Coordinates of N, CA and C and ligand atoms in Angstrom, one line a residue:
M909 N 20.1 -7.6 -17.4 CA 20.2 -6.1 -17.1 C 21.6 -5.7 -17.4
S910 N 21.8 -4.5 -17.9 CA 23.2 -4.0 -18.1 C 23.8 -3.6 -16.7
K911 N 25.1 -3.7 -16.6 CA 25.7 -3.4 -15.3 C 25.7 -2.0 -15.0
V912 N 25.4 -1.7 -13.7 CA 25.2 -0.3 -13.2 C 25.8 -0.2 -11.8
N913 N 25.9 1.0 -11.3 CA 26.2 1.2 -9.8 C 24.8 1.1 -9.2
V914 N 24.7 0.2 -8.2 CA 23.4 0.1 -7.5 C 23.6 0.6 -6.0
G915 N 22.7 1.5 -5.6 CA 22.6 1.9 -4.3 C 21.5 1.3 -3.6
V916 N 21.8 0.6 -2.5 CA 20.7 -0.1 -1.7 C 20.5 0.6 -0.4
L917 N 19.4 1.2 -0.2 CA 19.1 2.0 1.0 C 18.4 1.0 2.0
G918 N 19.1 0.6 3.0 CA 18.5 -0.3 4.0 C 19.5 -1.4 4.4
S919 N 19.7 -1.5 5.7 CA 20.7 -2.5 6.2 C 20.1 -3.7 6.8
G920 N 18.8 -3.9 6.6 CA 18.1 -5.1 7.1 C 18.3 -6.3 6.1
D921 N 17.5 -7.4 6.4 CA 17.6 -8.6 5.5 C 17.3 -8.2 4.1
V922 N 16.3 -7.3 3.9 CA 15.9 -7.0 2.5 C 17.0 -6.3 1.8
G923 N 17.6 -5.3 2.4 CA 18.7 -4.6 1.8 C 19.9 -5.5 1.5
K924 N 20.2 -6.4 2.4 CA 21.3 -7.4 2.2 C 21.0 -8.3 1.1
S925 N 19.7 -8.8 1.0 CA 19.4 -9.7 -0.2 C 19.5 -8.9 -1.5
F926 N 19.1 -7.7 -1.6 CA 19.3 -6.9 -2.8 C 20.8 -6.8 -3.1
A927 N 21.6 -6.4 -2.1 CA 23.0 -6.2 -2.3 C 23.7 -7.4 -2.8
R928 N 23.4 -8.6 -2.2 CA 24.0 -9.8 -2.7 C 23.6 -10.2 -4.1
A929 N 22.3 -9.9 -4.4 CA 21.8 -10.3 -5.7 C 22.4 -9.4 -6.8
F930 N 22.4 -8.1 -6.6 CA 22.9 -7.2 -7.6 C 24.4 -7.5 -7.8
A931 N 25.1 -7.8 -6.7 CA 26.5 -8.1 -6.8 C 26.8 -9.4 -7.5
A932 N 25.9 -10.4 -7.3 CA 26.1 -11.6 -8.0 C 25.9 -11.5 -9.5
L933 N 25.2 -10.4 -9.9 CA 25.0 -10.2 -11.4 C 26.2 -9.3 -11.9
G934 N 27.2 -9.0 -11.1 CA 28.3 -8.2 -11.5 C 28.3 -6.7 -11.4
N935 N 27.2 -6.2 -10.7 CA 27.1 -4.8 -10.5 C 28.0 -4.3 -9.3
E936 N 28.4 -3.1 -9.4 CA 29.0 -2.4 -8.2 C 27.9 -2.0 -7.3
V937 N 28.0 -2.3 -6.0 CA 26.9 -2.1 -5.0 C 27.4 -1.3 -3.8
M938 N 26.6 -0.3 -3.4 CA 26.8 0.3 -2.1 C 25.5 0.1 -1.3
I939 N 25.7 -0.4 0.0 CA 24.5 -0.6 0.9 C 24.6 0.5 1.9
G940 N 23.4 1.1 2.2 CA 23.4 2.3 3.0 C 22.7 2.1 4.4
S941 N 23.2 2.9 5.3 CA 22.7 2.8 6.7 C 23.1 4.1 7.4
R942 N 22.4 4.5 8.5 CA 22.8 5.6 9.3 C 24.2 5.3 10.0
S943 N 24.5 4.0 10.1 CA 25.7 3.5 10.8 C 26.4 2.5 9.8
P944 N 27.0 3.0 8.8 CA 27.6 2.0 7.8 C 28.6 1.0 8.4
E945 N 29.3 1.5 9.5 CA 30.3 0.6 10.1 C 29.7 -0.7 10.6
K946 N 28.4 -0.7 10.9 CA 27.8 -2.0 11.4 C 27.7 -3.0 10.3
L947 N 27.9 -2.6 9.1 CA 27.8 -3.5 8.0 C 29.2 -4.1 7.6
A948 N 30.2 -3.9 8.4 CA 31.6 -4.4 8.0 C 31.6 -5.9 7.8
D949 N 31.0 -6.7 8.7 CA 31.0 -8.1 8.5 C 30.3 -8.5 7.2
F950 N 29.1 -7.9 7.0 CA 28.4 -8.2 5.8 C 29.2 -7.9 4.6
V951 N 29.7 -6.7 4.5 CA 30.5 -6.3 3.4 C 31.7 -7.2 3.1
A952 N 32.3 -7.6 4.2 CA 33.5 -8.5 4.1 C 33.1 -9.9 3.5
S953 N 31.8 -10.3 3.8 CA 31.4 -11.6 3.3 C 30.7 -11.5 1.9
A954 N 30.4 -10.3 1.5 CA 29.5 -10.2 0.3 C 30.3 -10.1 -1.0
G955 N 31.6 -9.8 -0.9 CA 32.4 -9.8 -2.1 C 33.0 -8.5 -2.4
A956 N 33.9 -8.5 -3.4 CA 34.7 -7.2 -3.6 C 33.9 -6.1 -4.2
N957 N 32.8 -6.4 -4.8 CA 32.0 -5.3 -5.4 C 30.9 -4.8 -4.6
V958 N 31.0 -5.0 -3.2 CA 30.0 -4.5 -2.3 C 30.8 -3.6 -1.2
R959 N 30.3 -2.4 -1.0 CA 30.8 -1.6 0.0 C 29.6 -0.9 0.7
S960 N 29.9 -0.3 1.9 CA 28.8 0.4 2.6 C 29.0 1.9 2.7
G961 N 27.9 2.6 2.9 CA 28.0 4.1 3.0 C 26.9 4.6 3.8
T962 N 26.9 5.9 4.0 CA 25.7 6.6 4.6 C 24.6 6.5 3.6
F963 N 23.4 6.9 4.1 CA 22.2 6.9 3.1 C 22.5 7.9 2.0
E964 N 23.2 9.1 2.4 CA 23.4 10.1 1.4 C 24.5 9.6 0.4
E965 N 25.6 9.0 0.9 CA 26.6 8.4 0.0 C 26.0 7.4 -0.9
T966 N 25.1 6.6 -0.4 CA 24.5 5.5 -1.2 C 23.6 6.0 -2.3
A967 N 22.8 7.0 -1.9 CA 21.9 7.6 -3.0 C 22.8 8.3 -4.1
K968 N 23.9 8.9 -3.7 CA 24.7 9.5 -4.7 C 25.4 8.5 -5.6
F969 N 25.8 7.4 -5.0 CA 26.5 6.3 -5.7 C 25.7 5.6 -6.7
G970 N 24.4 5.4 -6.4 CA 23.6 4.5 -7.2 C 23.1 5.2 -8.5
D971 N 23.2 4.5 -9.6 CA 22.5 4.9 -10.8 C 21.1 4.3 -10.8
L972 N 21.0 3.2 -10.2 CA 19.8 2.5 -9.9 C 19.8 2.3 -8.3
I973 N 18.6 2.6 -7.7 CA 18.5 2.6 -6.3 C 17.4 1.6 -5.9
A974 N 17.7 0.8 -4.9 CA 16.7 -0.1 -4.3 C 16.4 0.4 -2.8
L975 N 15.2 0.6 -2.5 CA 14.8 1.2 -1.2 C 14.2 0.0 -0.4
A976 N 14.9 -0.2 0.8 CA 14.5 -1.3 1.7 C 14.6 -0.9 3.1
T977 N 13.7 0.1 3.5 CA 13.8 0.7 4.8 C 12.4 0.4 5.5
L978 N 12.5 0.4 6.9 CA 11.3 0.3 7.7 C 10.3 1.3 7.2
G979 N 9.0 0.8 7.0 CA 8.0 1.7 6.4 C 7.9 3.0 7.1
T980 N 7.8 3.0 8.5 CA 7.7 4.2 9.2 C 8.9 5.2 9.2
A981 N 10.0 4.6 8.8 CA 11.3 5.4 8.8 C 11.6 5.9 7.4
T982 N 10.8 5.6 6.4 CA 11.2 5.8 5.0 C 11.3 7.3 4.7
T983 N 10.4 8.1 5.1 CA 10.4 9.5 4.9 C 11.7 10.1 5.4
E984 N 12.1 9.7 6.6 CA 13.3 10.2 7.3 C 14.6 9.8 6.5
V985 N 14.6 8.5 6.1 CA 15.7 8.0 5.3 C 15.9 8.8 4.0
L986 N 14.8 9.1 3.3 CA 15.0 9.8 2.1 C 15.4 11.3 2.3
R987 N 15.0 11.8 3.5 CA 15.4 13.2 3.8 C 16.9 13.1 4.1
L988 N 17.4 12.1 4.8 CA 18.8 12.0 5.1 C 19.6 11.8 3.8
A989 N 19.0 11.0 2.9 CA 19.7 10.7 1.6 C 19.8 11.9 0.7
G990 N 18.9 12.8 0.8 CA 18.9 14.0 0.0 C 18.1 13.8 -1.3
P991 N 16.9 14.3 -1.3 CA 16.0 14.0 -2.5 C 16.6 14.4 -3.8
Q992 N 17.5 15.4 -3.8 CA 18.1 15.8 -5.1 C 19.0 14.7 -5.7
N993 N 19.5 13.8 -4.8 CA 20.4 12.7 -5.3 C 19.6 11.6 -6.0
F994 N 18.3 11.7 -6.1 CA 17.5 10.7 -6.8 C 17.1 11.2 -8.2
D995 N 17.4 12.4 -8.5 CA 16.8 13.0 -9.7 C 17.2 12.2 -11.0
G996 N 16.1 11.8 -11.7 CA 16.3 11.1 -13.0 C 16.6 9.6 -12.8
K997 N 16.8 9.2 -11.5 CA 17.1 7.8 -11.3 C 15.9 6.9 -11.1
V998 N 16.1 5.6 -11.5 CA 15.1 4.6 -11.2 C 15.2 4.1 -9.8
L999 N 14.1 4.1 -9.0 CA 14.1 3.7 -7.6 C 13.2 2.5 -7.5
I1000 N 13.7 1.4 -7.1 CA 12.8 0.2 -6.8 C 12.4 0.3 -5.4
D1001 N 11.1 0.5 -5.2 CA 10.5 0.7 -3.8 C 10.0 -0.7 -3.4
A1002 N 10.7 -1.3 -2.4 CA 10.3 -2.6 -1.9 C 9.7 -2.4 -0.5
T1003 N 9.4 -1.2 -0.1 CA 8.9 -1.0 1.3 C 7.5 -1.4 1.4
N1004 N 7.1 -1.6 2.6 CA 5.6 -1.8 3.0 C 5.3 -1.0 4.2
P1005 N 4.1 -0.4 4.2 CA 3.7 0.4 5.4 C 3.1 -0.4 6.5
L1006 N 3.9 -1.3 7.0 CA 3.4 -2.3 7.9 C 3.3 -1.8 9.3
D1007 N 2.2 -2.2 10.0 CA 2.0 -1.8 11.4 C 1.6 -3.1 12.2
F1008 N 2.5 -3.5 13.1 CA 2.3 -4.7 13.8 C 1.9 -4.4 15.3
S1009 N 1.5 -3.1 15.5 CA 1.3 -2.7 16.9 C 0.1 -3.4 17.6
T1010 N -0.8 -4.0 16.8 CA -1.9 -4.8 17.5 C -1.6 -6.3 17.5
G1011 N -0.4 -6.6 17.0 CA -0.1 -8.1 16.9 C -0.4 -8.6 15.5
A1012 N -1.5 -8.2 14.9 CA -1.9 -8.7 13.6 C -1.3 -7.7 12.6
P1013 N -0.8 -8.2 11.4 CA -0.3 -7.2 10.4 C -1.4 -6.3 9.8
K1014 N -1.1 -5.0 9.8 CA -2.0 -4.0 9.2 C -1.1 -3.0 8.5
L1015 N -1.8 -2.2 7.7 CA -1.1 -1.1 6.9 C -1.4 0.2 7.6
F1016 N -0.4 1.1 7.7 CA -0.6 2.4 8.3 C -1.0 3.4 7.3
I1017 N -1.0 3.1 6.0 CA -1.5 3.9 5.0 C -2.4 3.1 4.1
G1018 N -3.5 3.7 3.7 CA -4.4 3.0 2.7 C -5.8 3.5 3.0
F1019 N -6.6 3.4 2.0 CA -6.5 2.9 0.7 C -6.7 4.0 -0.4
E1020 N -6.6 5.2 0.1 CA -6.7 6.4 -0.8 C -5.3 6.9 -1.0
D1021 N -4.3 6.3 -0.5 CA -2.9 6.7 -0.7 C -2.1 5.4 -0.4
S1022 N -0.7 5.6 -0.6 CA 0.1 4.4 -0.4 C 1.5 4.9 -0.1
L1023 N 2.4 4.1 0.5 CA 3.8 4.5 0.7 C 4.5 4.8 -0.6
G1024 N 4.2 3.9 -1.6 CA 4.8 4.2 -2.9 C 4.5 5.5 -3.5
E1025 N 3.3 6.0 -3.3 CA 2.9 7.3 -3.8 C 3.6 8.4 -3.0
Q1026 N 3.6 8.2 -1.7 CA 4.3 9.2 -0.8 C 5.8 9.3 -1.2
I1027 N 6.4 8.2 -1.5 CA 7.8 8.2 -1.9 C 8.0 9.0 -3.2
Q1028 N 7.1 8.7 -4.2 CA 7.1 9.4 -5.5 C 6.9 10.9 -5.3
R1029 N 6.0 11.3 -4.3 CA 5.8 12.7 -4.1 C 7.0 13.4 -3.4
Q1030 N 7.7 12.6 -2.5 CA 8.8 13.2 -1.8 C 10.0 13.3 -2.7
L1031 N 10.1 12.3 -3.7 CA 11.3 12.3 -4.6 C 10.7 12.7 -6.0
A1032 N 10.3 13.9 -6.2 CA 9.6 14.3 -7.4 C 10.4 14.0 -8.7
G1033 N 11.7 14.1 -8.6 CA 12.6 13.8 -9.7 C 12.9 12.4 -10.0
A1034 N 12.5 11.5 -9.1 CA 12.9 10.1 -9.2 C 11.8 9.3 -10.0
R1035 N 12.2 8.2 -10.5 CA 11.3 7.4 -11.3 C 11.0 6.1 -10.5
V1036 N 10.0 6.2 -9.6 CA 9.7 5.2 -8.6 C 8.9 4.0 -9.2
V1037 N 9.4 2.8 -8.9 CA 8.7 1.6 -9.4 C 8.5 0.7 -8.1
K1038 N 7.3 0.5 -7.8 CA 7.0 -0.4 -6.6 C 7.2 -1.8 -7.1
A1039 N 8.1 -2.6 -6.4 CA 8.3 -4.0 -6.8 C 9.0 -4.7 -5.6
F1040 N 9.0 -6.0 -5.6 CA 9.7 -6.8 -4.6 C 9.1 -6.6 -3.2
N1041 N 7.9 -6.0 -3.1 CA 7.3 -5.9 -1.8 C 6.3 -7.0 -1.5
T1042 N 6.0 -7.9 -2.5 CA 5.0 -8.9 -2.3 C 5.5 -10.3 -2.1
V1043 N 6.8 -10.4 -1.7 CA 7.4 -11.7 -1.5 C 8.6 -11.5 -0.4
G1044 N 8.8 -12.6 0.3 CA 9.9 -12.6 1.3 C 11.3 -12.5 0.6
N1045 N 12.2 -11.8 1.2 CA 13.5 -11.6 0.6 C 14.3 -12.8 0.3
D1046 N 14.0 -13.9 1.0 CA 14.8 -15.2 0.7 C 14.5 -15.6 -0.7
L1047 N 13.4 -15.2 -1.3 CA 13.1 -15.7 -2.7 C 13.4 -14.6 -3.7
F1048 N 14.0 -13.5 -3.4 CA 14.2 -12.4 -4.3 C 15.0 -12.9 -5.5
Y1049 N 16.1 -13.7 -5.2 CA 17.1 -14.0 -6.3 C 17.0 -15.4 -6.7
K1050 N 16.7 -15.6 -8.0 CA 16.7 -17.0 -8.6 C 15.9 -18.0 -7.7
P1051 N 14.6 -17.7 -7.5 CA 13.8 -18.6 -6.7 C 13.6 -19.9 -7.5
Q1052 N 13.8 -21.0 -6.7 CA 13.6 -22.3 -7.4 C 12.3 -22.9 -6.8
L1053 N 11.2 -22.8 -7.5 CA 9.9 -23.2 -7.1 C 9.3 -24.3 -8.1
P1054 N 8.7 -25.3 -7.6 CA 8.2 -26.4 -8.4 C 7.3 -25.9 -9.6
G1055 N 6.6 -24.8 -9.3 CA 5.6 -24.3 -10.3 C 6.3 -23.4 -11.4
G1056 N 7.6 -23.3 -11.3 CA 8.3 -22.4 -12.3 C 8.5 -21.0 -11.7
P1057 N 9.0 -20.1 -12.5 CA 9.3 -18.7 -12.1 C 8.0 -18.1 -11.6
P1058 N 8.0 -17.4 -10.4 CA 6.9 -16.7 -9.9 C 6.8 -15.3 -10.6
D1059 N 5.7 -14.6 -10.4 CA 5.6 -13.3 -11.0 C 5.8 -12.1 -10.0
M1060 N 6.5 -11.1 -10.5 CA 6.7 -9.9 -9.7 C 5.7 -8.9 -10.2
F1061 N 4.8 -8.4 -9.3 CA 3.9 -7.4 -9.6 C 4.6 -6.1 -9.4
L1062 N 4.4 -5.2 -10.3 CA 5.1 -3.9 -10.2 C 4.2 -2.8 -10.7
C1063 N 4.5 -1.5 -10.3 CA 3.7 -0.4 -10.9 C 4.6 0.9 -10.7
G1064 N 4.3 1.9 -11.6 CA 5.0 3.1 -11.6 C 4.6 4.0 -12.7
N1065 N 4.9 5.3 -12.6 CA 4.4 6.2 -13.6 C 5.2 6.3 -14.9
D1066 N 6.5 5.7 -14.9 CA 7.4 5.9 -15.9 C 7.6 4.6 -16.6
D1067 N 7.2 4.5 -17.9 CA 7.2 3.2 -18.6 C 8.7 2.7 -18.8
A1068 N 9.6 3.7 -19.1 CA 11.0 3.3 -19.3 C 11.6 2.7 -18.0
A1069 N 11.2 3.3 -16.9 CA 11.7 2.8 -15.6 C 11.2 1.4 -15.3
K1070 N 9.9 1.2 -15.7 CA 9.3 -0.1 -15.4 C 10.0 -1.2 -16.3
K1071 N 10.4 -0.7 -17.5 CA 11.1 -1.7 -18.4 C 12.5 -2.1 -17.8
I1072 N 13.2 -1.1 -17.2 CA 14.5 -1.4 -16.5 C 14.2 -2.3 -15.3
V1073 N 13.2 -2.0 -14.5 CA 13.0 -2.9 -13.4 C 12.5 -4.3 -13.8
G1074 N 11.8 -4.3 -15.0 CA 11.4 -5.6 -15.6 C 12.6 -6.4 -15.9
Q1075 N 13.7 -5.7 -16.4 CA 14.9 -6.4 -16.8 C 15.6 -6.9 -15.5
V1076 N 15.5 -6.2 -14.4 CA 16.1 -6.6 -13.1 C 15.3 -7.9 -12.7
C1077 N 14.0 -7.8 -12.8 CA 13.2 -9.0 -12.4 C 13.6 -10.2 -13.2
D1078 N 13.7 -10.0 -14.5 CA 14.1 -11.1 -15.4 C 15.4 -11.7 -14.9
A1079 N 16.4 -10.8 -14.7 CA 17.7 -11.3 -14.3 C 17.7 -12.0 -12.9
F1080 N 16.7 -11.6 -12.1 CA 16.6 -12.2 -10.7 C 15.8 -13.5 -10.8
G1081 N 15.2 -13.8 -12.0 CA 14.5 -15.1 -12.2 C 13.0 -15.0 -12.0
W1082 N 12.4 -13.8 -12.3 CA 11.0 -13.6 -12.1 C 10.3 -13.2 -13.4
G1083 N 9.0 -13.6 -13.6 CA 8.1 -13.0 -14.6 C 7.7 -11.6 -14.1
V1084 N 7.1 -10.8 -14.9 CA 6.7 -9.5 -14.6 C 5.2 -9.2 -14.9
I1085 N 4.5 -8.7 -13.9 CA 3.1 -8.2 -14.2 C 3.0 -6.7 -13.8
D1086 N 2.9 -5.9 -14.9 CA 2.8 -4.4 -14.7 C 1.3 -4.1 -14.5
I1087 N 1.0 -3.5 -13.3 CA -0.4 -3.2 -13.1 C -0.7 -1.7 -13.3
G1088 N 0.2 -0.9 -13.8 CA -0.1 0.5 -14.1 C 0.7 1.5 -13.4
G1089 N 0.1 2.7 -13.1 CA 0.8 3.8 -12.4 C 1.1 3.5 -11.0
I1090 N 1.8 4.5 -10.3 CA 2.3 4.3 -9.0 C 1.1 4.2 -8.0
D1091 N -0.1 4.7 -8.4 CA -1.2 4.6 -7.5 C -1.6 3.1 -7.3
G1092 N -1.1 2.2 -8.2 CA -1.3 0.8 -8.0 C -0.7 0.3 -6.7
A1093 N 0.3 1.1 -6.1 CA 0.9 0.7 -4.8 C -0.2 0.5 -3.8
R1094 N -1.4 1.2 -3.9 CA -2.5 1.0 -3.0 C -2.9 -0.5 -3.0
H1095 N -2.7 -1.2 -4.0 CA -3.1 -2.6 -4.1 C -2.0 -3.5 -3.9
L1096 N -0.7 -3.1 -4.3 CA 0.4 -4.0 -4.1 C 0.8 -4.1 -2.7
E1097 N 0.7 -3.0 -1.9 CA 1.1 -3.0 -0.5 C 0.2 -4.0 0.3
P1098 N -1.1 -4.0 0.1 CA -1.9 -5.0 0.8 C -1.6 -6.4 0.4
M1099 N -1.1 -6.6 -0.8 CA -0.7 -8.0 -1.2 C 0.4 -8.6 -0.3
C1100 N 1.2 -7.7 0.3 CA 2.2 -8.2 1.3 C 1.5 -8.8 2.5
I1101 N 0.3 -8.3 2.9 CA -0.4 -8.8 4.0 C -0.9 -10.2 3.7
V1102 N -1.4 -10.4 2.4 CA -1.9 -11.7 2.0 C -0.7 -12.7 2.1
W1103 N 0.5 -12.3 1.6 CA 1.7 -13.1 1.7 C 2.0 -13.5 3.1
V1104 N 1.9 -12.5 4.0 CA 2.3 -12.8 5.4 C 1.2 -13.7 6.1
L1105 N -0.1 -13.4 5.8 CA -1.1 -14.2 6.5 C -1.0 -15.7 6.1
H1106 N -0.7 -15.9 4.8 CA -0.5 -17.3 4.3 C 0.6 -17.9 5.1
G1107 N 1.7 -17.1 5.2 CA 2.9 -17.7 6.0 C 2.5 -18.1 7.4
I1108 N 1.8 -17.2 8.1 CA 1.4 -17.5 9.5 C 0.5 -18.7 9.5
R1109 N -0.4 -18.8 8.7 CA -1.4 -20.0 8.7 C -0.7 -21.3 8.3
S1110 N 0.2 -21.2 7.3 CA 0.8 -22.4 6.8 C 2.1 -22.8 7.6
G1111 N 2.6 -21.8 8.3 CA 3.9 -22.0 9.0 C 5.1 -22.2 8.0
S1112 N 4.9 -21.7 6.8 CA 5.9 -21.8 5.8 C 6.1 -20.5 5.1
W1113 N 7.3 -20.2 4.7 CA 7.6 -18.8 4.1 C 8.2 -18.9 2.8
T1114 N 7.9 -20.0 2.0 CA 8.6 -20.2 0.7 C 7.6 -20.1 -0.4
H1115 N 6.6 -19.2 -0.3 CA 5.6 -19.1 -1.3 C 5.8 -17.8 -2.1
A1116 N 5.2 -17.7 -3.3 CA 5.3 -16.5 -4.1 C 4.1 -16.5 -5.0
F1117 N 3.7 -15.4 -5.5 CA 2.5 -15.2 -6.4 C 2.9 -15.5 -7.8
K1118 N 1.9 -16.1 -8.5 CA 2.0 -16.3 -10.0 C 0.7 -16.1 -10.6
L1119 N 0.6 -15.4 -11.7 CA -0.7 -15.2 -12.4 C -0.7 -16.2 -13.5
L1120 N -1.8 -17.0 -13.5 CA -1.9 -18.0 -14.6 C -2.9 -17.6 -15.7
H1121 N -2.6 -17.9 -16.9 CA -3.4 -17.4 -18.0 C -3.9 -18.7 -18.8
Q1122 N -5.1 -18.6 -19.3 CA -5.6 -19.6 -20.1 C -4.8 -19.6 -21.5
A1123 N -4.5 -20.8 -22.0 CA -3.8 -20.8 -23.3 C -4.6 -20.2 -24.4
K1124 N -3.9 -19.4 -25.3 CA -4.7 -18.7 -26.3 C -4.9 -19.7 -27.5
Ligands
LIG1256 N1 11.2 -9.1 5.3 C1 11.0 -9.3 4.0 O1 11.3 -10.4 3.5 C2 10.4 -8.2 3.2 C3 10.1 -8.5 1.8 C4 9.6 -7.4 1.0 C5 9.5 -6.1 1.5 N2 9.8 -5.9 2.8 C6 9.9 -4.5 3.3 O2 11.2 -4.1 3.1 C7 11.6 -3.1 4.1 C8 12.8 -3.5 4.8 O3 12.6 -4.6 5.6 P1 13.8 -5.2 6.5 O4 13.2 -6.2 7.4 O5 15.0 -5.6 5.7 O6 14.3 -4.0 7.4 P2 13.6 -3.0 8.5 O7 14.1 -3.4 9.8 O8 12.2 -2.9 8.2 O9 14.4 -1.6 8.1 C9 15.7 -1.5 8.3 C10 16.2 -0.2 7.8 O10 15.4 0.9 8.2 C11 16.2 1.9 8.8 N3 15.5 2.6 9.9 C12 14.8 2.0 10.9 N4 14.4 3.0 11.8 C13 14.9 4.1 11.4 C14 14.8 5.5 11.8 N5 14.1 5.8 13.0 N6 15.4 6.4 11.1 C15 16.1 6.2 10.0 N7 16.2 4.9 9.5 C16 15.6 3.9 10.2 C17 17.4 1.2 9.3 O11 18.5 2.2 9.3 P3 19.9 1.8 9.9 O12 20.6 1.0 8.9 O13 20.5 3.1 10.2 O14 19.7 1.0 11.2 C18 17.6 0.1 8.2 O15 18.4 0.6 7.2 C19 10.3 -2.9 5.0 O16 9.6 -1.8 4.5 C20 9.6 -4.2 4.8 O17 8.2 -4.1 5.0 C21 10.3 -6.9 3.7

């Protein structure tokens, strides 16, 4: 991928993994939070090209934006960030509409809509690509798995944006499976539940999806 300013919205483990990965590739990174000061230790450890900011500052800073916020808080975070600050930009949507209120993982949106589609509707000027939601963040960057590079499933309405996110996936060490428009998020968001259920049953969290093809 060519070097860009990356805005990472989200101060949790996923946001930090994105920030470290984009910084490791030489990009300038801002990681966003309602309370950017709480990221001081992280920023100090992450290297000279990582700083923190408010959600609004981070959305303005990023030419490319990665969204890594709590599913139920995402609408509010984008309101705080200012929808106009996303116009024309590629947004990687890694969120999942997870609901653990009953103990078992469920989705709070589906299956006639998805969080990815809601985000694209809220940010009408952005080029939203759902990606990085089907795997744990420990494996985002250069996963070393015995079966070789895993595949990142992605979807979005803008082919040029998906090409850019495909280059990000390649730089992070992933193959790419494009499943179509942003309505494909209805199917990629439940894949996160499959990933979680396998983790619970196996007691291991080092797995990732790969699509295998018969040799031509
Ligand atoms: N865990 C994984 O490995 C993994 C992998 C792929 C995708 N995902 C998805 O990635 C997303 C991020 O996950 P995470 O575990 O890193 O973090 P998280 O705890 O789900 O979300 C943290 C972020 O949400 C914001 N937030 C929480 N409540 C808020 C509220 N009421 N108003 C405004 N902002 C609020 C926090 O803001 P502040 O910074 O201001 O506190 C913070 O930036 C989730 O949608 C998750 O499903 C997770």
